[in-house]
Amino acid sequence: TLEAAYHCWLQYNKLDSSIEEHYQTYCETLVFLDHSQIIQAAKEELVQGITSMIHPPSVHAVPLEKPSIVLATYENNQLKDYGINTTVLDHLQEDSYLIQTITYKNHHTIAIIGKQDKGVLYGAFHLLRLMQMRENLNELAIIENPSNQIRMINHWDNMDGSIERGYSGDSIFYKDYEFIHDIKRIKDYARLLSSIGINSLSINNVNVHKVETNLITKEMLPSVAEIADIMRCYGITTYLSVNYASTIEIGNLPTADPLDKDVQQWWIEKTKEIYQHIPDFGGFIVKADSEHRPGPFTYNRTHADGANMLAKALEPFGGLVFWRCFVYNCLQDWRDRKTDRARAAYDHFKPLDGEFMDNVILQIKNGPMDFQVREPVSPLFGALQNTNHVLEFQVAQEYTGQQKDLCFLVPQWKEVLDFDTHAKGEGTTIKSIVDGSQFDLTYSGITAVSNIGNDMNWTGNTLAQANFFGYGRLIWNTDLTSEEIANEWVRITFGHDDEVVSTITKMLLHSWEIYENYTAPLGVGWMINPGHHYGPNIEGYEYSLWGTYHFSDCFGTGVNRTIKDGTGYTSQYYPENTSLYDSIETCPDNLLLFFHHVPYRHQLKSGKTVIQHIYDTHFLGVEQVQDMIQKWKQLEQNIDSYRYKNVLDRFNMQLENAIEWRDCINTYFFRHSGIQDEHSRLIY
Ligand code: GCU
């Protein structure tokens, strides 16, 4: 139904009577020993969830001698009566919490204890999730401590209502250059975010256009504050993307030179003004000197100069600057084989390591290029040791099927997080760097580009809700497996029917590989339509200025990034990875064409030649999509018609897309190599 689509994983469907009985004792009574806006949100959520799954609970503010769910922050004195030992929370993060089944005055009781009120809210969502998962509640002994301190989502929403790289309708915040003020929708969004542990949100596009530059003016700040007020109740801090050249655009100054006193003073005043409207404002996201955005380079200043100037203004209020490292030459000459876009982030930012103020956080995309289906991990991770930084993922499927094609990205993100940089010897994984522990960072964590819009189901393709959910769950606990996350999402979203659960879970888990099969081969990336980035266009970027080439000719294909005779990009890694990638013998097949230019008959570790691999995976990819459609159709009776049809429509678009990719790629490489498919399949 529409309702199920809208509520995503917070549907709280009526429970079967057998489970209901088991839960009933606890759920009749809720006891809240503390009070705050955030605990109020926890209360509303538990009441709503339990009412809808079982029956309305009674709500109290003092301990009662009967079975109940009791919620408190860990310093609450009354907890002593309950005999709960909360000392374990002493050393955990501020968002941590416990959920324990205890006996209180001979009554079975579930205690949800947050280190702070946010933990209480997260614990409430956790318990509701356990109930939706039909878990046994009788012996709970849960300690949750988030892997990452900053768990953020970045919106790329414009005030005209459009969303840059949005595939699920328009913005829920803006329309026609005005705020929409749809409080209910924004609140429901806050609930979804908080239920998966997101604690930071930026609400406008990193490309800050003319009107959006005014978001930090007194005309618009009250409306930003209205959103921040809602988010705050759910433990979420609000941020804005700002235009680096604001002093010129709206400040009546002739310059944006970060060392100019007037510029510095303007930002100090501006920041004060922002905090008058939003006392707990998070800070700024800045895309500077990137894809035609203004930045400190104009004034021959460094990015440290630029970022620190803003950081100084924010410092008195505890605000942060997220400074993006997506800085590269987007006006490259394709004839120039020396310049390598993949090198850019490291080349720009590694030399500045240690020069940023403590409240500057560099924001680094997971790969060196741009959210392709397959990329190596950015070598900046592990290279930056004295600068706070976060990892940036893209939940929006810009290059991975645009929420028409199914592509569950959690397995990709896990590969990134588990990658060993060797920065401090074996085991210096990305997840241990971005959680701040390896280099003792003051601020660290993960952020990502949002995939939601105002479509009824938020994400266009209902199955793309799994990426939104999975992102939050994974960055809260980076040790969760893709299987666990997929299984959990499917059960909460589509119910517990065995066939539904196993079919959709499998689809999700294979979907990334399937998408990769029919698109750009062996890590080379791109080959996509320029501009909108959907569908194949093998040479669409080949003679362009974006630095995204594959150099295919009649002899071979791929980008030579080796030290000896390539761009030297491989040297940006620590020695173990440099030699892994630099040598054609050891380079993993799935990244071969990212690092090497090879002849079409080059033999992969799989035993196949590159050209045969290309043919095989592209035929296979289409068959796999056809297979998913068959399997989806078998679920028709077990899924409500709205969601069934929503997904089926997208699968049909995916099939068309996959066929187009298959035929374009196979034909292109056949014509360039002149080598026949061993199985003589149809190539045009
Ligand atoms: C990609 C994307 C842009 C976006 C940019 C960024 O290039 O296509 O739309 O603005 O990334 O991350 O800044």
Coordinates of C-alpha atoms and ligand atoms in Angstrom, one line a residue, residues 156 164-165 205-207 287 290-291 324 326 328 341 365 370-371 392 394 398-399 449 526 531 533 546, ligand 1:
W156 CA 22.0 18.1 -2.8
E164 CA 21.1 17.5 -8.1
R165 CA 21.4 13.8 -8.8
N205 CA 23.4 21.4 -2.4
V206 CA 27.2 21.6 -2.2
N207 CA 26.9 23.6 -5.4
K287 CA 32.9 22.8 -2.1
S290 CA 35.9 22.4 -7.6
E291 CA 33.9 22.2 -10.8
R324 CA 35.4 18.8 0.5
F326 CA 36.8 16.8 -4.5
Y328 CA 40.5 18.5 -9.5
R341 CA 42.3 13.2 -12.2
K365 CA 35.0 10.7 -1.5
D370 CA 33.6 10.0 -8.6
F371 CA 31.4 7.2 -7.1
E392 CA 32.0 10.5 1.8
Q394 CA 26.9 8.4 -2.4
E398 CA 24.1 8.7 -9.7
Y399 CA 26.4 6.3 -11.6
V449 CA 24.8 12.1 -0.5
W526 CA 32.6 6.0 -16.9
G531 CA 25.6 15.1 -18.1
H533 CA 24.9 9.8 -16.3
W546 CA 36.6 15.9 -17.4
Ligands
GCU1 C1 29.8 14.7 -9.3 C2 28.4 15.0 -9.6 C3 28.1 16.5 -9.4 C4 28.5 16.9 -8.0 C5 29.9 16.6 -7.8 C6 30.3 16.8 -6.3 O1 30.7 15.3 -10.2 O2 28.1 14.7 -11.0 O3 26.7 16.7 -9.6 O4 28.2 18.3 -7.9 O5 30.1 15.2 -8.0 O6 30.4 15.9 -5.6 O7 30.5 18.0 -6.0

